[in-house]
C-alpha positions as a LaTeX table, in Angstrom:
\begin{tabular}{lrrr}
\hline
Residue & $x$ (\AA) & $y$ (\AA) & $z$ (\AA) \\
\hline
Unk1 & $-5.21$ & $-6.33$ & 14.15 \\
Unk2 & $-7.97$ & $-4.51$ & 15.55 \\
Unk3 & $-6.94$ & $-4.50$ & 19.15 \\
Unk4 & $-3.90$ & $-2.92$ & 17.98 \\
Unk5 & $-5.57$ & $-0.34$ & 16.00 \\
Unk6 & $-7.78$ & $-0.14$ & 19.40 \\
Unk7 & $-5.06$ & 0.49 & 21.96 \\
Unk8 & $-3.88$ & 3.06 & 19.20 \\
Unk9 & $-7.20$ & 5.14 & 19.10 \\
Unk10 & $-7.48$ & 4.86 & 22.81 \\
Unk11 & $-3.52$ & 5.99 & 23.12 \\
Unk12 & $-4.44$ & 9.60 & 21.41 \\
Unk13 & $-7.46$ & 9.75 & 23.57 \\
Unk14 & $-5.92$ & 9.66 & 26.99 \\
Unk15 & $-3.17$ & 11.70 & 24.99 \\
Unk16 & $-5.37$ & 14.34 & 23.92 \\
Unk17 & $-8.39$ & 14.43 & 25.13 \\
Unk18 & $-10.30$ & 14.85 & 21.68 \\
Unk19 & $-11.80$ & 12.74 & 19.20 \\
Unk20 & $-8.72$ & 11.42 & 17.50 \\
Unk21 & $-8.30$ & 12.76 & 13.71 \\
Unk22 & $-7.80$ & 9.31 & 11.47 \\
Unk23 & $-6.95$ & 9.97 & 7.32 \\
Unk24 & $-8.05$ & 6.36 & 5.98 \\
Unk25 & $-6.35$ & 6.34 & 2.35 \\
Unk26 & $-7.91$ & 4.49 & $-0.44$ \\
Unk27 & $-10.84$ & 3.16 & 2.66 \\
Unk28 & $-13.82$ & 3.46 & 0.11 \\
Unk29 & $-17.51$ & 2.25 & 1.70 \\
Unk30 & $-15.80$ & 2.69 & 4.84 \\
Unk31 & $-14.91$ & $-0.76$ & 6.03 \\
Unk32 & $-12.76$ & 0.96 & 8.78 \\
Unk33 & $-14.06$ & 4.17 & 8.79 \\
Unk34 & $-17.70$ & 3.93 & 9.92 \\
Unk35 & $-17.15$ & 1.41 & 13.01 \\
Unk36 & $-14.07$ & 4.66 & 14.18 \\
Unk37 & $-16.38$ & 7.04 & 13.38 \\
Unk38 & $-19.23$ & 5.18 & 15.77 \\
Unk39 & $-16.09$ & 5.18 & 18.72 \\
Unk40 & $-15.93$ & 8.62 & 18.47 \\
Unk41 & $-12.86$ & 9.41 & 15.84 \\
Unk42 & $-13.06$ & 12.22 & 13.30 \\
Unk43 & $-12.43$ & 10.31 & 10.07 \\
Unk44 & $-11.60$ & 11.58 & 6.76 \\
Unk45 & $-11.64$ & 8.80 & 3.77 \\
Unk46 & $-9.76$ & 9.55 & 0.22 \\
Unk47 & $-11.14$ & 7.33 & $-2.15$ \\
Unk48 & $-11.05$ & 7.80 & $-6.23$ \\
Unk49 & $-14.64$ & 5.73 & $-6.30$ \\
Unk50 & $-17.09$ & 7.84 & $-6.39$ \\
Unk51 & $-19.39$ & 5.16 & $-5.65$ \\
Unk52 & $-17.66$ & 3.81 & $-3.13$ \\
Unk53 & $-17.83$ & 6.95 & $-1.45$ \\
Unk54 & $-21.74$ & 7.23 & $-1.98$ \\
Unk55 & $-21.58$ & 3.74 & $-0.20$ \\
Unk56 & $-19.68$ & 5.18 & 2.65 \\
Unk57 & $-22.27$ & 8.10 & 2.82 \\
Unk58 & $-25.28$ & 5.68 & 3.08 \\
Unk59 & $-23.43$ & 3.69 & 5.63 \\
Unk60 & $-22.46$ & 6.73 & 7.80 \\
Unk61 & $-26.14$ & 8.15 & 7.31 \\
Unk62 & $-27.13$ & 4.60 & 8.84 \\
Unk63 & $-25.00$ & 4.39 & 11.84 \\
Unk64 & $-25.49$ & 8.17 & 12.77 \\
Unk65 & $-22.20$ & 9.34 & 11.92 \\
Unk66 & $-22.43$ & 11.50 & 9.12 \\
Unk67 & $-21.03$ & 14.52 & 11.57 \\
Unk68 & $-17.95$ & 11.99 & 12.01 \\
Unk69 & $-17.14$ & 11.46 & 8.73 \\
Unk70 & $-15.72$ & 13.70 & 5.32 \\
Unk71 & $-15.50$ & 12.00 & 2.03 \\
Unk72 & $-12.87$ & 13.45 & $-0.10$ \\
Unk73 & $-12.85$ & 12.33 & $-3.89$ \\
Unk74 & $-8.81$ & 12.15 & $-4.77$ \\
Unk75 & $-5.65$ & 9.97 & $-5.55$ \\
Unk76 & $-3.14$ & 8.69 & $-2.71$ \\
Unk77 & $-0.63$ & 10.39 & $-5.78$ \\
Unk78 & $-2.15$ & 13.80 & $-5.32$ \\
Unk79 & $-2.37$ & 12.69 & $-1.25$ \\
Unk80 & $-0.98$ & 16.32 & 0.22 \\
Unk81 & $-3.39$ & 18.11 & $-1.88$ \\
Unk82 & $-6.39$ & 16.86 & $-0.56$ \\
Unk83 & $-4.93$ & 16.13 & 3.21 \\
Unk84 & $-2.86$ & 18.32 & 5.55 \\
Unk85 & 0.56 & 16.87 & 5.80 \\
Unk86 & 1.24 & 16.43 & 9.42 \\
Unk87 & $-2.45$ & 16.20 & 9.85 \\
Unk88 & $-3.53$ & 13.02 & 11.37 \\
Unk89 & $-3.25$ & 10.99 & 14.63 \\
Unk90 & $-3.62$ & 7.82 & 12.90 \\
Unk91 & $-3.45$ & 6.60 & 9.13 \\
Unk92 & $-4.86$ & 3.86 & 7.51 \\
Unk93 & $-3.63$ & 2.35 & 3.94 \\
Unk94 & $-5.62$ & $-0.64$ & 4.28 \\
Unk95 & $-5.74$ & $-3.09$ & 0.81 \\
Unk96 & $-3.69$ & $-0.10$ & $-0.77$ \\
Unk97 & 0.48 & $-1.35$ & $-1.20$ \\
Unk98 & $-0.63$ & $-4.49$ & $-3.30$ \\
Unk99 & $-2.56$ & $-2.11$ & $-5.97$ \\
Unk100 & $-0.46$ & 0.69 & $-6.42$ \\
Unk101 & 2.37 & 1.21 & $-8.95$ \\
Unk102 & 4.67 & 2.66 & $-6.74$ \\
Unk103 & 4.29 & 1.43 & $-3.31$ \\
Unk104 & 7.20 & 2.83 & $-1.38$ \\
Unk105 & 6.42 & 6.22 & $-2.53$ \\
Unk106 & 2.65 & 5.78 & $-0.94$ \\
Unk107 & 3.86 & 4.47 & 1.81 \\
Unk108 & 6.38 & 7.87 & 2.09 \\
Unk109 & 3.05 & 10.28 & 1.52 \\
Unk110 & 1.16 & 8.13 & 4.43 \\
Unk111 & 3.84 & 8.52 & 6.65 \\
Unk112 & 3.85 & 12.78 & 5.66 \\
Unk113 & $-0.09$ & 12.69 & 6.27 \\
Unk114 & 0.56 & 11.75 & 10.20 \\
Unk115 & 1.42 & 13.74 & 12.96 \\
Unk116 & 4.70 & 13.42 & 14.36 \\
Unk117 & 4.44 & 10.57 & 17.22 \\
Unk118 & 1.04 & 9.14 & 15.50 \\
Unk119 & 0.75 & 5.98 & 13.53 \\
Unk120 & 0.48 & 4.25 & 10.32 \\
Unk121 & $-1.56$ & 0.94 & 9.92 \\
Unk122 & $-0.97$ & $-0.84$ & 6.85 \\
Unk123 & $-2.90$ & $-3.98$ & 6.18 \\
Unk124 & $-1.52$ & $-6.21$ & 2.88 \\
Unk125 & $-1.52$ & $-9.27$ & 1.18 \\
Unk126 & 1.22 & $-12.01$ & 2.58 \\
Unk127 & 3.06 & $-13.83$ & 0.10 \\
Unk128 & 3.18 & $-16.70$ & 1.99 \\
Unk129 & $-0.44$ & $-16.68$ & 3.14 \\
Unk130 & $-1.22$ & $-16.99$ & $-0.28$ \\
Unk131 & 1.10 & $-19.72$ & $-0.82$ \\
Unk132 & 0.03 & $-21.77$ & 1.77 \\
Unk133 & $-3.81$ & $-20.65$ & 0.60 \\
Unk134 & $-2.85$ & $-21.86$ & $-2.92$ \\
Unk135 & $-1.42$ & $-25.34$ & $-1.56$ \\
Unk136 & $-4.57$ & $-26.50$ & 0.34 \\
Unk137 & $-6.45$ & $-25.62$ & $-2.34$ \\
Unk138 & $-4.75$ & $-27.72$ & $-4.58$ \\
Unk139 & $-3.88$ & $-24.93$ & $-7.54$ \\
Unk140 & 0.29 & $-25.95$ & $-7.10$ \\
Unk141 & 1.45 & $-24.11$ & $-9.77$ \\
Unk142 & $-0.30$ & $-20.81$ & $-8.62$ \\
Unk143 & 1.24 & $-21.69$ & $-5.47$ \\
Unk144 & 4.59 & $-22.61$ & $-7.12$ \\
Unk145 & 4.62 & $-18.95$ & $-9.47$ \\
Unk146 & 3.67 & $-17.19$ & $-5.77$ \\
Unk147 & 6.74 & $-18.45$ & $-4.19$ \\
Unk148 & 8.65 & $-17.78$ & $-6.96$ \\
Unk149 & 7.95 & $-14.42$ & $-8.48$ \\
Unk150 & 9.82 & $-11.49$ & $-7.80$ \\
Unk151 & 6.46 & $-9.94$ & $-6.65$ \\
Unk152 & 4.79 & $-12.70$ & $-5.53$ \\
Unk153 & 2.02 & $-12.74$ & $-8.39$ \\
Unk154 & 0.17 & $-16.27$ & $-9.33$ \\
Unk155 & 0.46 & $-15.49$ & $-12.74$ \\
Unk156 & $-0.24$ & $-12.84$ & $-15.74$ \\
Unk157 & $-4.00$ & $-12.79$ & $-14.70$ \\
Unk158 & $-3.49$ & $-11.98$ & $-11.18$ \\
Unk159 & $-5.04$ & $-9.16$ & $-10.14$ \\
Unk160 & $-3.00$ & $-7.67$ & $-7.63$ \\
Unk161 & 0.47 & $-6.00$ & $-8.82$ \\
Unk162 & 2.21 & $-7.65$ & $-5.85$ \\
Unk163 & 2.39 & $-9.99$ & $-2.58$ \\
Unk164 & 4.77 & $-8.97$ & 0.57 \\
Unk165 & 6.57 & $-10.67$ & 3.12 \\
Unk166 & 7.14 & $-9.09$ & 6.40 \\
Unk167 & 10.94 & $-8.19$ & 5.43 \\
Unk168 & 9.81 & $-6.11$ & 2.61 \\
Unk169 & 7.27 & $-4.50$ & 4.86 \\
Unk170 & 10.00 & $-3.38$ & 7.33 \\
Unk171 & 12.25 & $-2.15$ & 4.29 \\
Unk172 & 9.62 & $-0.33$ & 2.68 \\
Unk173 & 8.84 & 1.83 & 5.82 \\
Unk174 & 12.39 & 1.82 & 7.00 \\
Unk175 & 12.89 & 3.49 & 3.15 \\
Unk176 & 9.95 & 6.47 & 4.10 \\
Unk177 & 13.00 & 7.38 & 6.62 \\
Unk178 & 9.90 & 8.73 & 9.17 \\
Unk179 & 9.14 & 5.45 & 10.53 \\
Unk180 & 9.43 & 3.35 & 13.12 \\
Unk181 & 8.04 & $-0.05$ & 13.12 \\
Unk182 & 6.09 & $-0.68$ & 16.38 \\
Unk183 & 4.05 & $-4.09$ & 15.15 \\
Unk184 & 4.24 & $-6.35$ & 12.69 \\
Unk185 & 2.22 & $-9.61$ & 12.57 \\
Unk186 & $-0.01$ & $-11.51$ & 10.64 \\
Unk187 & $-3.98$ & $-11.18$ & 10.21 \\
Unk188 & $-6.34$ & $-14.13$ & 9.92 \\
Unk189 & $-3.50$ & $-16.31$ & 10.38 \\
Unk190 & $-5.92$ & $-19.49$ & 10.76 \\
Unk191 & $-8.28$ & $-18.64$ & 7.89 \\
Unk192 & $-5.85$ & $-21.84$ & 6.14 \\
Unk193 & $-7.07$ & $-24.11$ & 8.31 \\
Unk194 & $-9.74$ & $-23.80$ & 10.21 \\
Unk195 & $-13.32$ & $-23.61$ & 8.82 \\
Unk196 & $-15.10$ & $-20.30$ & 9.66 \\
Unk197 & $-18.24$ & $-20.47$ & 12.72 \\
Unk198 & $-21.39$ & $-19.69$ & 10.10 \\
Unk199 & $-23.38$ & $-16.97$ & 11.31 \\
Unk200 & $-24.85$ & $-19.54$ & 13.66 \\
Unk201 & $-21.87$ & $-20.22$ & 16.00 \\
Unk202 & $-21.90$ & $-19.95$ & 19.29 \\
Unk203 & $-20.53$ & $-16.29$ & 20.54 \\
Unk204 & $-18.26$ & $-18.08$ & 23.06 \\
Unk205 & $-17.20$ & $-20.32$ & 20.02 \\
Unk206 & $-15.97$ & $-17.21$ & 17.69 \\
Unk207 & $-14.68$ & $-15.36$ & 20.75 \\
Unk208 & $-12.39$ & $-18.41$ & 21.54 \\
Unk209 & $-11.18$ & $-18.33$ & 17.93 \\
Unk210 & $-10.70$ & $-14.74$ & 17.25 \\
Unk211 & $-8.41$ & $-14.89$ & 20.67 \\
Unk212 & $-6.73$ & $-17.97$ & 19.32 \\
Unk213 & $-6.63$ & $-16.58$ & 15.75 \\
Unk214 & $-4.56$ & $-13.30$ & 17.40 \\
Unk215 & $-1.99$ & $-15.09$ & 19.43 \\
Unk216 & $-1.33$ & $-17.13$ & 16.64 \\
Unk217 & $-0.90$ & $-14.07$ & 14.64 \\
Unk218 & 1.68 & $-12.21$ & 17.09 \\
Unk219 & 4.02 & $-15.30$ & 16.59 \\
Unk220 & 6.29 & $-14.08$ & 13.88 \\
Unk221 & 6.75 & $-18.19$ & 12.49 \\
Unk222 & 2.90 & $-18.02$ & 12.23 \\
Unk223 & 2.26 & $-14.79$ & 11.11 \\
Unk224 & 4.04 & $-15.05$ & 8.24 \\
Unk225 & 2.10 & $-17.83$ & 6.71 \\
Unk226 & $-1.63$ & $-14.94$ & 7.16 \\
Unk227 & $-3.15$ & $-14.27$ & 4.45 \\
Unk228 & $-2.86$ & $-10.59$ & 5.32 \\
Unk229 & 0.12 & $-8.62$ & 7.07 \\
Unk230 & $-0.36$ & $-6.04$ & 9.58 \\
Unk231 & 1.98 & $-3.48$ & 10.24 \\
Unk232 & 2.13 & $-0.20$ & 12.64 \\
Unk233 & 4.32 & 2.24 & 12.81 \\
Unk234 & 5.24 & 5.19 & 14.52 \\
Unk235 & 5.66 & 8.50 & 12.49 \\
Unk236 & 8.80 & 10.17 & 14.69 \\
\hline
\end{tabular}
């Protein structure tokens, strides 16, 4: 996922010249705002926390890009108030669609917030990723109530409203009627299976999975089965 988001950043900057203007939507200590911000993007991040947004501060204040970076304390429902529709080269609703009560509607006021010909990345929860996650673990009826739910919840104490697959990722931006669906593939498709490196792997070691980890990914069999969905797409 981020070499797409990479090529994206690095499309508006041959485009345009200038630091490319990114909206990040519900992006909170800045996860994915302070390592754009540190590549040279202008990012705004709407958060309702305001303590996730005094995290984002310290972090920006840390990595020298305070200048790069405007907190804004508001609601992805109130969205066009506290962003300029047509605004942005790239949005980000990252952890956002599997929280929300309405996501279709979000997804709609993302796809106003961008710039006609920029992007929208949307990172999820995959239904089947968390099946799969569920089975290995060995909590079957989780896994059995995931497969089986209309929204792809383990049960009443889940804490997420709902679980996509990448069909109802394509319908829901197909449904904003202002996008187009450039990429859609899995993320940390072999967090299943493989054990992570520790913090003492060898570089080459974590390079070698992180390229194997992405292919794997891009295969739309594969994908599916990530415990996260990525999707991009292109506000015409």
């Amino acid at each position: 996922m981020t070499r797409v988001l990479d090529r994206e950043i690095d499309r508006v900057r041959r485009g345009t010249g200038s630091a490319p203007r990114v909206l990040d939507v519900g992006g909170g200590s800045g996860t994915w705002a302070v390592p754009l911000a540190v590549t040279g993007c202008a990012v705004t991040v709407v958060d309702t926390s305001p303590n996730a947004l005094a995290t984002l501060a310290r972090r920006a204040d840390e990595a020298g890009v305070t200048d790069r970076i405007t907190p804004v304390h508001g609601d992805v429902d109130t969205l066009a108030d506290v962003a300029p529709a047509d605004g942005a080269d790239l949005v980000l609703g990252h952890g956002l669609l599997e929280v929300v009560d309405e996501p279709g509607r979000v997804l709609t006021a993302l796809a106003s917030a961008a710039a006609p010909g920029g992007a929208v990345s949307v990172l999820t929860v995959g239904r089947y990723g968390a099946f799969v996650g569920r089975i290995t673990t060995g909590r079957l009826a989780e896994a059995r109530a995931v497969l089986t739910d209309p929204d792809g919840r383990s049960g009443p104490d889940d804490r997420l409203l709902r679980r996509f697959d990448a069909g109802q990722l394509r319908e829901l931006a197909s449904a904003t009627g202002r996008l187009e669906v450039e990429a859609l593939q899995g993320d940390g498709t072999l967090e299943a299976w493989l054990p992570g490196p520790g913090p003492d792997g060898e570089p080459a070691g974590r390079d070698e999975r992180d390229e194997l980890d992405a292919l794997a990914s891009a295969v739309p069999a594969l994908g599916e089965v990530a415990p996260r969905l990525h999707l991009l797409a292109r506000r015409f």
